[in-house]
Amino acid sequence: MPTLFQSDAGAIYRRLLGYAKPFWPLYSAAIAAMIVYAATDTGFAALMRPLLDGSFIEQNPDTIRIVPVIMVVLFLARGLAGFVSTYCLNYVGRRVIKRLRGEVFEKFLLLPTAIHDQSSTGVMLSKLTYNIEQVAESTTNTITVIIRDTLTILGLVAWMFYLNVELALFIFLVGPLIGWLMRYVSARFRRYSLRIQDSMGDVTRVAEEVLSGHRVIKVFNGEEYELRQFENVNEKNRRLFMRMVAVRAISIPLIQLIAAFGMAGIVFLATQPAMLEKLTVGTFISFFTAMLMLMGPLKRLTNVNANLQRGIAAGKSIFEILDIPNEPAGGTRRLDRARGEISFDDVEFSYDRAKGKVLQEMTFKVAAGQTVAFVGRSGSGKSTLISLLPRFYDVVSGSIRLDGHDVRDYCLPDLRRQIALVSQDVTLFNDTIARNIAYGTMESASPQEIRAVAEAARVLEFSDRLPEGLDTMVGDRGVLLSGGQRQRVAIARALLKNAPVLILDEATSALDSESELHIRHALDALIKDRTTLVIAHRLSTVENADHIIVLDEGRIIETGSHASLIEQGGQYASLYRMQFHEEPVM
Ligand SMILES: Nc1ncnc2c1ncn2[C@@H]1O[C@H](COP(=O)(O)OP(=O)(O)O)[C@@H](O)[C@H]1O
Ligand SMILES: [Mg+2]
């Protein structure tokens, strides 16, 4: 199992490095700077010998003069090298982050609808923010530590061997022990950091739900429940973090304790009579300085593994998203403007095969320019049916054709360009009313065009009363507008799109009867000359349709015109009667 994870980790790390590859000149500069930096450390330890032996004991005037100069030069080089390596690595790191963020964001746009349905917004957002930040740490901090500190250690160890082989060899008895401890600790660490990231996602998920659902929470007094839920995830996050902190807090002193044993051993060895003869004060202090200076890099190297693992865990969770296949790109068939002939041929669909069919044996035809209404109880599959046309989901079997060709044959943007959709829950973006109307490909619409459709959809009726008119900001998801106003904006948007196929999914559900009557004309204008699939909660909207299809539990149970269906006296007729209270319900 651990080997499996390791090779996995290796692949992830290589993939992350791939992102840094284009910046190799900067990397090289940083590495060169780190070599200089490591050399200055060794140089400092080495300087101890002439400083003590030359300046203090022999009192050599040349040494006395040159040592302070060297010291300043050493630190000047060290400072410069430190700056260059930090700056270059962070530059690369931030570039990598920016690209990863861009890719994840783009992925959000390309993910199939089904994935969006399943994933929590909070978790997705925390990947975009928190997890990617962790990768930044990994690509900069880790590399600094691995390269610079390893080089420093090499330099210092070499210097120690040069000074005294016996003492240096002794150090190597302690080394493996520290190494073993490092590995043990890092294995524990890796487990926690992954779980902490997951629990961080939980924290944002719960918070996000509260932020977006605050009204529901208030009116149903859900505060307690939400508090409890948040307490759970908050506490879990804390506990996991504390466990990680504990592992870290125990590991560092443990390593240092082992190091202290080593140091005590060195002092003991160095003060043996045979040694004392060979060692000058300067040599011993230089050796000892080098050894002390080893501690920092060693300590960082033990931590670096945890850091690296954290980065890899974060990288893994990001690549998991990036590796989800995009929604199918569609075929190659181009389509400028469809005539608008739609046919469903024995269509079967399920969101999740295990949960059974949502639609089955759907067969019907809509001639170009016709209006077809779908009627049926809530949950009967109306919204699902129309979401198959713009390929939010794909059929499980059977086929849907537009102008005689399977919708899967068209190139996706071309297909979607043919369809305007006004649905029940209108999504507005945090922008002005005008820019919400001219959204997406209609960005280039002129102010006159926008005003014309705003007028037809009765948007002007309320926007003209606002101080900034059509340039009024609608707030986050359009909260500053009422439901009916939002729907009118959505209708204006559909008018502007002027697509050959129009889908109205309870498009007027948020409008009161009077406003609905008012935009009736707008809708009539909208419906005219194009193929329209309409789902309406008010059957009065449906009456004028060329054709009515009644659904129940994912099947077509009745079809026909309003008059013929009333005559049939089936479900449509009873629904119709119920709505107009011609006879008591039940
Ligand atoms: N995104 C989805 N994922 C899984 N199941 C869904 C999804 N949307 C709707 N359903 C299920 O599919 C069935 C049909 O729903 P829907 O098409 O929304 O009905 P209607 O629009 O007629 O009220 C329902 O049982 C509903 O629970
Ligand atoms: Mg619906």
Coordinates of C-alpha atoms and ligand atoms in Angstrom, one line a residue:
M1 CA 0.0 0.0 0.0
P2 CA 2.6 2.6 0.9
T3 CA 4.6 1.9 -2.2
L4 CA 1.4 2.4 -4.2
F5 CA 0.9 5.8 -2.6
Q6 CA 4.5 6.7 -3.2
S7 CA 4.5 6.1 -6.9
D8 CA 1.2 8.0 -7.0
A9 CA 2.8 10.8 -5.2
G10 CA 5.8 10.7 -7.5
A11 CA 3.5 11.0 -10.5
I12 CA 1.7 13.9 -9.0
Y13 CA 4.9 15.7 -8.1
R14 CA 6.2 15.2 -11.6
R15 CA 3.0 16.6 -13.0
L16 CA 3.3 19.6 -10.8
L17 CA 6.9 20.1 -11.9
G18 CA 5.7 20.0 -15.4
Y19 CA 3.9 23.3 -14.7
A20 CA 7.1 24.9 -13.6
K21 CA 9.1 23.6 -16.5
P22 CA 8.7 26.6 -18.8
F23 CA 10.4 28.7 -16.2
W24 CA 13.6 26.7 -16.1
P25 CA 15.8 29.7 -16.6
L26 CA 14.5 31.3 -13.5
Y27 CA 14.8 28.0 -11.7
S28 CA 18.4 27.7 -12.8
A29 CA 19.1 31.2 -11.5
A30 CA 17.4 30.3 -8.2
I31 CA 19.5 27.1 -8.0
A32 CA 22.7 29.0 -8.7
A33 CA 21.8 31.5 -6.0
M34 CA 21.1 28.6 -3.6
I35 CA 24.5 27.2 -4.4
V36 CA 26.1 30.5 -3.5
Y37 CA 23.9 30.7 -0.4
A38 CA 25.0 27.2 0.8
A39 CA 28.6 28.0 0.1
T40 CA 28.4 31.1 2.3
D41 CA 27.2 28.9 5.2
T42 CA 30.1 26.6 4.8
G43 CA 32.4 29.6 4.4
F44 CA 31.2 31.0 7.7
A45 CA 32.0 27.8 9.5
A46 CA 35.3 27.7 7.8
L47 CA 36.0 31.3 8.8
M48 CA 35.9 30.3 12.5
R49 CA 39.3 28.5 12.2
P50 CA 41.4 31.5 11.0
L51 CA 39.4 33.8 13.2
L52 CA 40.3 31.9 16.4
D53 CA 43.6 30.4 15.5
G54 CA 45.0 33.3 13.4
S55 CA 43.4 36.3 15.0
F56 CA 43.1 35.4 18.7
I57 CA 45.8 32.8 19.3
E58 CA 48.6 33.5 16.8
Q59 CA 47.5 37.2 16.5
N60 CA 48.6 37.3 12.9
P61 CA 48.1 40.9 11.6
D62 CA 47.1 39.8 8.1
T63 CA 44.4 37.5 9.4
I64 CA 43.2 40.2 11.8
R65 CA 42.8 42.6 8.9
I66 CA 41.2 40.2 6.4
V67 CA 38.8 38.2 8.6
P68 CA 36.3 41.1 9.2
V69 CA 36.3 42.0 5.5
I70 CA 35.6 38.4 4.5
M71 CA 32.8 38.3 7.0
V72 CA 31.1 41.3 5.4
V73 CA 31.6 40.0 1.9
L74 CA 30.2 36.6 3.0
F75 CA 27.0 38.1 4.3
L76 CA 26.7 40.4 1.3
A77 CA 26.8 37.4 -1.0
R78 CA 24.5 35.5 1.3
G79 CA 21.9 38.3 1.2
L80 CA 22.0 38.7 -2.5
A81 CA 21.8 35.0 -3.1
G82 CA 18.9 34.8 -0.7
F83 CA 17.0 37.5 -2.5
V84 CA 17.6 36.1 -5.9
S85 CA 16.5 32.5 -4.9
T86 CA 13.4 33.7 -3.0
Y87 CA 12.3 36.0 -5.6
C88 CA 12.8 33.7 -8.6
L89 CA 11.2 30.7 -6.9
N90 CA 8.2 32.7 -5.7
Y91 CA 7.9 34.1 -9.2
V92 CA 7.7 30.6 -10.6
G93 CA 5.4 29.5 -7.8
R94 CA 2.9 32.3 -8.3
R95 CA 2.9 31.6 -12.1
V96 CA 2.2 28.0 -11.4
I97 CA -0.6 29.0 -9.1
K98 CA -2.1 31.3 -11.6
R99 CA -2.1 28.7 -14.3
L100 CA -3.5 26.0 -12.0
R101 CA -6.3 28.4 -10.9
G102 CA -7.1 29.3 -14.4
E103 CA -7.3 25.6 -15.4
V104 CA -9.5 24.7 -12.5
F105 CA -11.8 27.7 -13.2
E106 CA -12.0 26.7 -16.8
K107 CA -12.8 23.2 -15.7
F108 CA -15.7 24.5 -13.7
L109 CA -17.1 25.8 -17.0
L110 CA -16.5 22.6 -18.9
L111 CA -17.7 20.1 -16.3
P112 CA -20.8 18.1 -17.2
T113 CA -24.0 19.2 -15.5
A114 CA -24.2 15.9 -13.7
I115 CA -20.9 16.6 -11.9
H116 CA -22.1 20.0 -10.8
D117 CA -25.2 18.4 -9.5
Q118 CA -23.2 16.0 -7.4
S119 CA -20.4 18.2 -6.1
S120 CA -20.7 20.7 -3.3
T121 CA -19.9 24.3 -4.2
G122 CA -17.9 24.8 -1.0
V123 CA -15.6 21.9 -1.6
M124 CA -15.0 23.0 -5.2
L125 CA -14.3 26.5 -4.0
S126 CA -11.9 25.4 -1.4
K127 CA -10.0 23.6 -4.0
L128 CA -9.7 26.7 -6.0
T129 CA -8.5 28.7 -3.1
Y130 CA -7.0 26.7 -0.2
N131 CA -5.7 23.6 -2.0
I132 CA -4.0 25.6 -4.7
E133 CA -2.3 27.8 -2.1
Q134 CA -0.8 24.7 -0.6
V135 CA 0.6 23.7 -3.9
A136 CA 2.3 27.1 -4.0
E137 CA 4.0 26.3 -0.7
S138 CA 5.2 23.1 -2.0
T139 CA 6.6 24.4 -5.2
T140 CA 8.6 27.2 -3.6
N141 CA 9.3 26.5 0.1
T142 CA 10.0 22.8 -0.5
I143 CA 12.3 23.3 -3.4
T144 CA 14.2 26.0 -1.5
V145 CA 14.7 23.7 1.5
I146 CA 15.5 20.6 -0.5
I147 CA 18.1 22.2 -2.7
R148 CA 19.6 24.9 -0.5
D149 CA 19.6 23.0 2.7
T150 CA 20.9 19.8 1.1
L151 CA 23.7 21.7 -0.5
T152 CA 24.4 23.4 2.9
I153 CA 24.5 20.1 4.6
L154 CA 26.9 18.7 1.9
G155 CA 29.2 21.7 2.2
L156 CA 29.3 21.6 6.0
V157 CA 29.8 17.8 6.1
A158 CA 32.6 18.0 3.6
W159 CA 34.2 20.7 5.7
M160 CA 33.8 18.6 8.8
F161 CA 35.5 15.6 7.1
Y162 CA 38.3 17.9 6.0
L163 CA 38.8 19.1 9.5
N164 CA 38.7 15.7 11.3
V165 CA 37.7 12.4 9.9
E166 CA 37.1 10.6 13.2
L167 CA 34.8 13.2 14.6
A168 CA 32.9 13.5 11.3
L169 CA 32.5 9.7 11.1
F170 CA 31.0 9.7 14.5
I171 CA 28.3 12.2 13.3
F172 CA 27.3 9.5 10.8
L173 CA 26.3 7.2 13.6
V174 CA 23.7 9.7 14.6
G175 CA 22.6 10.5 11.1
P176 CA 20.7 7.3 10.2
L177 CA 18.7 7.5 13.4
I178 CA 17.5 10.9 12.5
G179 CA 16.7 9.7 9.0
W180 CA 14.7 6.8 10.3
L181 CA 12.7 9.2 12.6
M182 CA 12.1 11.5 9.7
R183 CA 10.5 8.8 7.6
Y184 CA 8.3 7.6 10.4
V185 CA 7.0 11.0 11.2
S186 CA 6.4 12.0 7.6
A187 CA 4.2 8.9 7.1
R188 CA 2.0 10.0 9.9
F189 CA 1.9 13.5 8.7
R190 CA 0.7 12.6 5.2
R191 CA -2.4 11.0 6.6
Y192 CA -3.5 14.0 8.6
S193 CA -2.9 16.6 5.9
L194 CA -5.2 14.9 3.5
R195 CA -7.9 14.6 6.0
I196 CA -7.5 18.2 7.1
Q197 CA -8.0 19.3 3.6
D198 CA -11.2 17.3 3.3
S199 CA -12.5 18.7 6.6
M200 CA -11.6 22.2 5.4
G201 CA -13.9 21.6 2.5
D202 CA -16.6 20.6 4.9
V203 CA -16.2 23.8 6.8
T204 CA -16.6 25.9 3.7
R205 CA -19.5 23.8 2.5
V206 CA -21.6 24.3 5.6
A207 CA -20.7 28.0 5.8
E208 CA -21.6 28.4 2.1
E209 CA -25.0 26.7 2.7
V210 CA -25.7 29.1 5.5
L211 CA -24.7 32.1 3.5
S212 CA -26.8 31.2 0.5
G213 CA -29.8 29.8 2.4
H214 CA -30.0 32.4 5.2
R215 CA -33.7 33.1 4.5
V216 CA -34.8 29.5 4.7
I217 CA -32.8 29.1 7.9
K218 CA -34.4 32.1 9.4
V219 CA -37.9 31.3 8.6
F220 CA -37.6 27.6 9.7
N221 CA -35.6 28.4 12.7
G222 CA -32.8 26.2 11.4
E223 CA -30.1 28.1 13.4
E224 CA -29.7 25.4 15.9
Y225 CA -29.3 22.7 13.3
E226 CA -26.8 24.8 11.3
L227 CA -24.9 25.6 14.5
R228 CA -24.7 22.0 15.4
Q229 CA -23.6 21.0 11.9
F230 CA -20.9 23.7 11.9
E231 CA -19.7 22.8 15.3
N232 CA -19.2 19.2 14.1
V233 CA -17.1 20.1 11.1
N234 CA -15.3 22.8 13.0
E235 CA -14.5 20.5 15.8
K236 CA -13.4 17.8 13.4
N237 CA -11.1 20.2 11.7
R238 CA -9.6 21.4 15.0
R239 CA -9.0 17.8 16.2
L240 CA -7.3 16.8 13.0
F241 CA -5.2 19.9 13.1
M242 CA -4.2 19.3 16.7
R243 CA -3.2 15.7 15.9
M244 CA -1.0 17.0 13.1
V245 CA 0.4 19.7 15.5
A246 CA 1.1 17.0 18.1
V247 CA 2.9 14.8 15.7
R248 CA 5.0 17.8 14.6
A249 CA 5.5 19.1 18.1
I250 CA 6.7 15.7 19.3
S251 CA 8.9 15.0 16.3
I252 CA 11.0 18.2 16.4
P253 CA 12.2 17.9 20.1
L254 CA 12.8 14.2 19.6
I255 CA 15.0 14.9 16.7
Q256 CA 16.8 17.6 18.6
L257 CA 17.3 15.3 21.6
I258 CA 18.9 12.7 19.4
A259 CA 21.1 15.5 18.0
A260 CA 22.0 16.6 21.5
F261 CA 23.2 13.1 22.3
G262 CA 25.4 13.3 19.2
M263 CA 26.8 16.6 20.3
A264 CA 27.6 15.4 23.7
G265 CA 29.4 12.4 22.1
I266 CA 31.4 14.8 20.0
V267 CA 32.5 16.9 22.9
F268 CA 33.4 13.7 24.8
L269 CA 35.5 12.4 21.8
A270 CA 37.2 15.7 21.2
T271 CA 38.4 16.0 24.7
Q272 CA 40.1 12.6 24.8
P273 CA 43.9 13.1 25.3
A274 CA 44.8 11.7 21.8
M275 CA 42.4 14.1 20.1
L276 CA 43.4 17.1 22.1
E277 CA 46.9 16.8 20.7
K278 CA 45.6 17.0 17.1
L279 CA 42.9 19.6 17.5
T280 CA 43.5 23.3 17.7
V281 CA 40.9 25.5 19.3
G282 CA 40.0 27.0 15.9
T283 CA 39.6 23.6 14.3
F284 CA 37.3 22.3 17.1
I285 CA 35.2 25.5 17.1
S286 CA 35.0 25.5 13.4
F287 CA 33.9 21.8 13.5
F288 CA 31.4 22.5 16.2
T289 CA 30.0 25.6 14.4
A290 CA 29.6 23.5 11.3
M291 CA 27.8 20.9 13.3
L292 CA 25.4 23.4 14.9
M293 CA 24.8 25.0 11.5
L294 CA 23.7 21.5 10.3
M295 CA 20.9 21.5 12.8
G296 CA 18.8 24.1 11.0
P297 CA 18.9 22.6 7.6
L298 CA 18.4 19.2 9.0
K299 CA 15.4 20.3 10.9
R300 CA 13.9 22.0 7.9
L301 CA 14.6 18.9 5.8
T302 CA 12.6 16.8 8.3
N303 CA 9.7 19.3 8.0
V304 CA 10.0 19.6 4.3
N305 CA 8.7 16.1 3.8
A306 CA 5.5 17.0 5.6
N307 CA 5.3 20.2 3.5
L308 CA 5.9 18.3 0.4
Q309 CA 3.3 15.7 1.3
R310 CA 0.8 18.5 2.0
G311 CA 1.6 20.0 -1.4
I312 CA 1.2 16.6 -3.1
A313 CA -2.1 15.9 -1.3
A314 CA -3.3 19.3 -2.5
G315 CA -2.0 18.6 -6.0
K316 CA -3.8 15.3 -6.0
S317 CA -7.2 16.9 -5.1
I318 CA -6.7 19.5 -7.8
F319 CA -5.7 17.0 -10.4
E320 CA -8.8 14.9 -9.5
I321 CA -10.9 17.8 -10.7
L322 CA -8.8 18.5 -13.7
D323 CA -9.0 14.8 -14.7
I324 CA -12.7 14.7 -14.7
P325 CA -13.6 14.4 -18.4
N326 CA -15.2 17.5 -19.9
E327 CA -18.7 17.4 -21.1
P328 CA -18.7 15.8 -24.5
A329 CA -17.6 18.3 -27.1
G330 CA -20.3 17.2 -29.5
G331 CA -19.9 16.3 -33.1
T332 CA -18.5 18.2 -36.0
R333 CA -21.7 19.1 -37.8
R334 CA -22.0 22.9 -38.0
L335 CA -25.3 24.6 -37.7
D336 CA -25.8 28.3 -38.5
R337 CA -29.5 28.6 -37.8
A338 CA -31.8 25.7 -37.3
R339 CA -35.2 25.5 -38.8
G340 CA -36.3 24.2 -35.5
E341 CA -37.7 20.8 -36.2
I342 CA -37.4 18.6 -33.1
S343 CA -38.0 14.9 -32.7
F344 CA -37.6 12.6 -29.7
D345 CA -37.3 8.9 -30.7
D346 CA -37.8 6.4 -28.0
V347 CA -35.8 8.4 -25.5
E348 CA -34.9 6.9 -22.2
F349 CA -33.0 8.8 -19.5
S350 CA -31.9 8.3 -15.9
Y351 CA -29.8 10.5 -13.7
D352 CA -28.4 7.5 -11.9
R353 CA -29.0 4.1 -13.3
A354 CA -29.4 2.7 -9.8
K355 CA -32.3 5.0 -9.1
G356 CA -34.3 4.0 -12.1
K357 CA -35.6 5.6 -15.3
V358 CA -36.7 9.2 -15.1
L359 CA -37.9 9.2 -18.7
Q360 CA -38.9 6.3 -20.9
E361 CA -40.4 5.6 -24.3
M362 CA -40.5 9.3 -25.1
T363 CA -41.4 9.7 -28.7
F364 CA -42.9 12.8 -30.3
K365 CA -42.2 15.3 -33.1
V366 CA -42.4 19.0 -33.1
A367 CA -42.6 20.7 -36.5
A368 CA -40.6 23.9 -37.1
G369 CA -42.4 26.9 -35.6
Q370 CA -44.8 24.9 -33.5
T371 CA -45.5 25.3 -29.9
V372 CA -45.7 22.2 -27.7
A373 CA -46.7 22.3 -24.1
F374 CA -45.7 19.8 -21.5
V375 CA -48.1 19.2 -18.7
G376 CA -47.8 16.9 -15.7
R377 CA -47.5 16.6 -12.0
S378 CA -44.4 17.9 -10.3
G379 CA -41.6 15.4 -10.6
S380 CA -43.1 13.8 -13.7
G381 CA -39.9 14.6 -15.7
K382 CA -40.8 17.8 -17.6
S383 CA -37.7 19.8 -16.7
T384 CA -35.5 16.7 -17.3
L385 CA -37.0 16.3 -20.7
I386 CA -36.2 19.8 -21.9
S387 CA -32.7 19.7 -20.4
L388 CA -31.8 17.0 -22.8
L389 CA -32.2 19.2 -25.8
P390 CA -29.3 21.6 -25.0
R391 CA -27.4 18.5 -23.9
F392 CA -27.2 19.3 -20.2
Y393 CA -27.5 15.6 -20.0
D394 CA -27.4 12.9 -22.7
V395 CA -30.0 10.3 -23.4
V396 CA -29.3 6.8 -22.1
S397 CA -30.9 5.3 -25.2
G398 CA -32.9 6.5 -28.1
S399 CA -32.2 9.8 -29.8
I400 CA -33.1 13.4 -30.0
R401 CA -32.9 15.2 -33.3
L402 CA -32.9 18.8 -34.3
D403 CA -33.5 19.4 -38.0
G404 CA -33.2 15.7 -38.6
H405 CA -29.8 15.2 -37.1
D406 CA -29.0 13.8 -33.7
V407 CA -28.1 16.6 -31.3
R408 CA -24.9 14.7 -30.4
D409 CA -23.7 15.2 -34.0
Y410 CA -23.7 19.0 -33.8
C411 CA -20.8 20.9 -32.4
L412 CA -21.9 21.9 -28.9
P413 CA -21.7 25.7 -29.1
D414 CA -23.6 25.6 -32.4
L415 CA -26.3 23.5 -30.9
R416 CA -26.7 25.7 -27.9
R417 CA -26.8 28.8 -30.0
Q418 CA -30.1 27.5 -31.4
I419 CA -31.8 27.4 -28.0
A420 CA -33.0 30.2 -25.7
L421 CA -34.0 29.0 -22.2
V422 CA -36.1 30.8 -19.6
S423 CA -36.4 28.7 -16.5
Q424 CA -38.0 28.8 -13.2
D425 CA -35.0 29.7 -11.2
V426 CA -33.4 32.5 -13.1
T427 CA -29.7 32.9 -12.7
L428 CA -28.6 36.5 -12.9
F429 CA -25.0 37.5 -12.6
N430 CA -23.7 40.3 -10.3
D431 CA -23.7 42.9 -13.0
T432 CA -26.1 45.6 -14.5
I433 CA -29.5 44.7 -15.8
A434 CA -28.4 45.6 -19.3
R435 CA -25.4 43.4 -19.2
N436 CA -27.5 40.6 -17.8
I437 CA -29.8 40.9 -20.7
A438 CA -26.9 41.0 -23.2
Y439 CA -25.1 38.0 -21.6
G440 CA -22.6 35.7 -23.3
T441 CA -22.5 35.9 -27.1
M442 CA -24.9 38.8 -27.1
E443 CA -22.3 41.0 -25.4
S444 CA -22.0 43.1 -28.5
A445 CA -25.7 44.0 -28.7
S446 CA -26.3 47.8 -29.1
P447 CA -28.0 49.8 -26.3
Q448 CA -31.0 50.3 -28.6
E449 CA -31.5 46.6 -29.1
I450 CA -31.2 46.0 -25.4
R451 CA -33.7 48.7 -24.7
A452 CA -36.1 47.3 -27.3
V453 CA -36.2 43.8 -25.7
A454 CA -36.3 45.3 -22.3
E455 CA -39.4 47.1 -23.3
A456 CA -41.0 44.1 -24.8
A457 CA -40.3 42.0 -21.7
R458 CA -41.6 44.8 -19.5
V459 CA -38.2 45.3 -17.9
L460 CA -38.3 49.0 -18.5
E461 CA -41.4 49.2 -16.4
F462 CA -39.4 48.7 -13.3
S463 CA -35.9 49.7 -14.4
D464 CA -37.0 53.2 -15.5
R465 CA -38.0 53.8 -11.9
L466 CA -34.5 53.0 -10.7
P467 CA -32.0 55.8 -10.5
E468 CA -29.6 54.2 -12.9
G469 CA -32.2 52.5 -15.1
L470 CA -30.8 49.5 -17.1
D471 CA -27.4 50.2 -15.7
T472 CA -28.5 49.3 -12.2
M473 CA -26.6 46.5 -10.5
V474 CA -28.7 43.5 -9.7
G475 CA -26.6 42.2 -6.8
D476 CA -25.3 38.8 -6.1
R477 CA -27.4 36.3 -8.2
G478 CA -29.8 39.1 -8.8
V479 CA -31.1 39.4 -5.2
L480 CA -31.9 43.1 -5.5
L481 CA -34.7 42.3 -7.9
S482 CA -37.9 40.5 -7.2
G483 CA -38.5 37.0 -8.6
G484 CA -40.9 38.4 -11.2
Q485 CA -38.4 41.1 -12.2
R486 CA -35.7 38.5 -12.6
Q487 CA -37.9 36.5 -14.8
R488 CA -38.6 39.5 -16.9
V489 CA -34.9 40.1 -17.3
A490 CA -34.5 36.4 -18.3
I491 CA -37.3 36.8 -20.9
A492 CA -35.6 39.9 -22.3
R493 CA -32.4 37.9 -22.5
A494 CA -34.2 35.1 -24.5
L495 CA -35.8 37.8 -26.8
L496 CA -32.4 39.2 -27.5
K497 CA -30.9 35.8 -28.3
N498 CA -33.6 35.4 -31.0
A499 CA -32.9 31.7 -31.2
P500 CA -34.9 29.3 -33.4
V501 CA -35.8 27.1 -30.4
L502 CA -37.2 28.5 -27.3
I503 CA -37.7 26.6 -24.0
L504 CA -39.9 28.1 -21.3
D505 CA -39.7 26.1 -18.1
E506 CA -42.3 27.7 -15.9
A507 CA -40.9 30.9 -17.1
T508 CA -43.7 33.0 -15.6
S509 CA -44.1 31.1 -12.4
A510 CA -42.8 34.0 -10.3
L511 CA -45.1 36.5 -12.0
D512 CA -48.5 37.4 -10.7
S513 CA -51.4 36.9 -13.0
E514 CA -51.5 40.6 -13.9
S515 CA -47.8 40.9 -14.8
E516 CA -48.1 37.6 -16.7
L517 CA -51.0 39.1 -18.7
H518 CA -48.8 42.1 -19.4
I519 CA -45.8 40.1 -20.7
R520 CA -48.2 37.8 -22.5
H521 CA -47.6 39.9 -25.6
A522 CA -43.9 39.8 -25.2
L523 CA -44.2 36.0 -24.8
D524 CA -46.5 35.8 -27.8
A525 CA -44.0 37.7 -29.9
L526 CA -41.3 35.5 -28.5
I527 CA -43.1 32.3 -29.4
K528 CA -44.1 33.4 -32.9
D529 CA -42.1 32.0 -35.7
R530 CA -40.0 29.7 -33.6
T531 CA -40.2 26.2 -32.1
T532 CA -41.3 26.5 -28.5
L533 CA -41.3 23.9 -25.8
V534 CA -43.3 25.3 -22.9
I535 CA -43.8 24.0 -19.4
A536 CA -46.4 26.1 -17.6
H537 CA -47.9 25.9 -14.2
R538 CA -50.9 27.8 -15.3
L539 CA -52.8 25.8 -17.8
S540 CA -54.1 29.0 -19.4
T541 CA -50.7 29.5 -20.9
V542 CA -50.9 26.0 -22.4
E543 CA -54.3 26.2 -24.0
N544 CA -53.0 27.9 -27.2
A545 CA -50.3 25.4 -27.8
D546 CA -50.4 23.5 -31.1
H547 CA -49.9 20.3 -29.2
I548 CA -50.0 19.2 -25.6
I549 CA -48.1 16.3 -24.2
V550 CA -49.1 15.0 -20.8
L551 CA -46.4 13.3 -18.7
D552 CA -46.7 11.0 -15.8
E553 CA -43.8 9.3 -14.0
G554 CA -41.6 9.8 -17.0
R555 CA -44.0 8.5 -19.6
I556 CA -46.3 10.2 -22.1
I557 CA -49.8 9.4 -21.2
E558 CA -51.8 11.7 -23.3
T559 CA -51.2 13.9 -26.3
G560 CA -53.4 16.1 -28.4
S561 CA -54.8 19.6 -28.7
H562 CA -56.4 21.3 -25.8
A563 CA -59.9 20.7 -27.2
S564 CA -59.3 17.0 -27.9
L565 CA -57.7 16.4 -24.5
I566 CA -60.6 18.0 -22.7
E567 CA -62.9 15.9 -24.8
Q568 CA -60.9 12.7 -23.9
G569 CA -61.6 13.4 -20.2
G570 CA -58.3 12.0 -19.0
Q571 CA -55.6 13.5 -16.7
Y572 CA -55.3 16.7 -18.6
A573 CA -59.0 17.3 -18.4
S574 CA -59.0 16.7 -14.6
L575 CA -56.0 18.9 -14.1
Y576 CA -57.7 21.6 -16.1
R577 CA -60.9 21.3 -14.1
M578 CA -59.0 21.4 -10.9
Q579 CA -57.3 24.6 -11.8
F580 CA -60.4 26.4 -12.6
H581 CA -62.4 24.9 -9.8
E582 CA -65.2 23.9 -12.0
E583 CA -65.7 21.1 -9.7
P584 CA -64.4 20.3 -6.2
V585 CA -60.9 18.8 -6.1
M586 CA -61.1 15.0 -5.4
Ligands
LIG1 N1 -30.2 16.8 -11.2 C1 -30.9 15.7 -10.8 N2 -30.3 14.7 -10.3 C2 -31.0 13.6 -10.0 N3 -32.3 13.5 -10.0 C3 -33.0 14.5 -10.5 C4 -32.3 15.7 -10.9 N4 -33.3 16.6 -11.3 C5 -34.5 16.0 -11.1 N5 -34.3 14.7 -10.7 C6 -35.4 13.7 -10.5 O1 -36.0 13.4 -11.7 C7 -37.4 13.4 -11.6 C8 -38.0 14.3 -12.5 O2 -37.8 15.7 -12.1 P1 -38.1 17.0 -13.0 O3 -37.7 16.7 -14.4 O4 -37.5 18.1 -12.3 O5 -39.7 17.0 -12.9 P2 -40.7 18.2 -13.2 O6 -39.9 19.3 -13.9 O7 -41.7 17.6 -14.0 O8 -41.2 18.7 -11.9 C9 -37.7 13.6 -10.1 O9 -38.0 12.4 -9.5 C10 -36.5 14.3 -9.6 O10 -36.3 13.9 -8.3
MG2 MG -39.6 21.3 -13.3

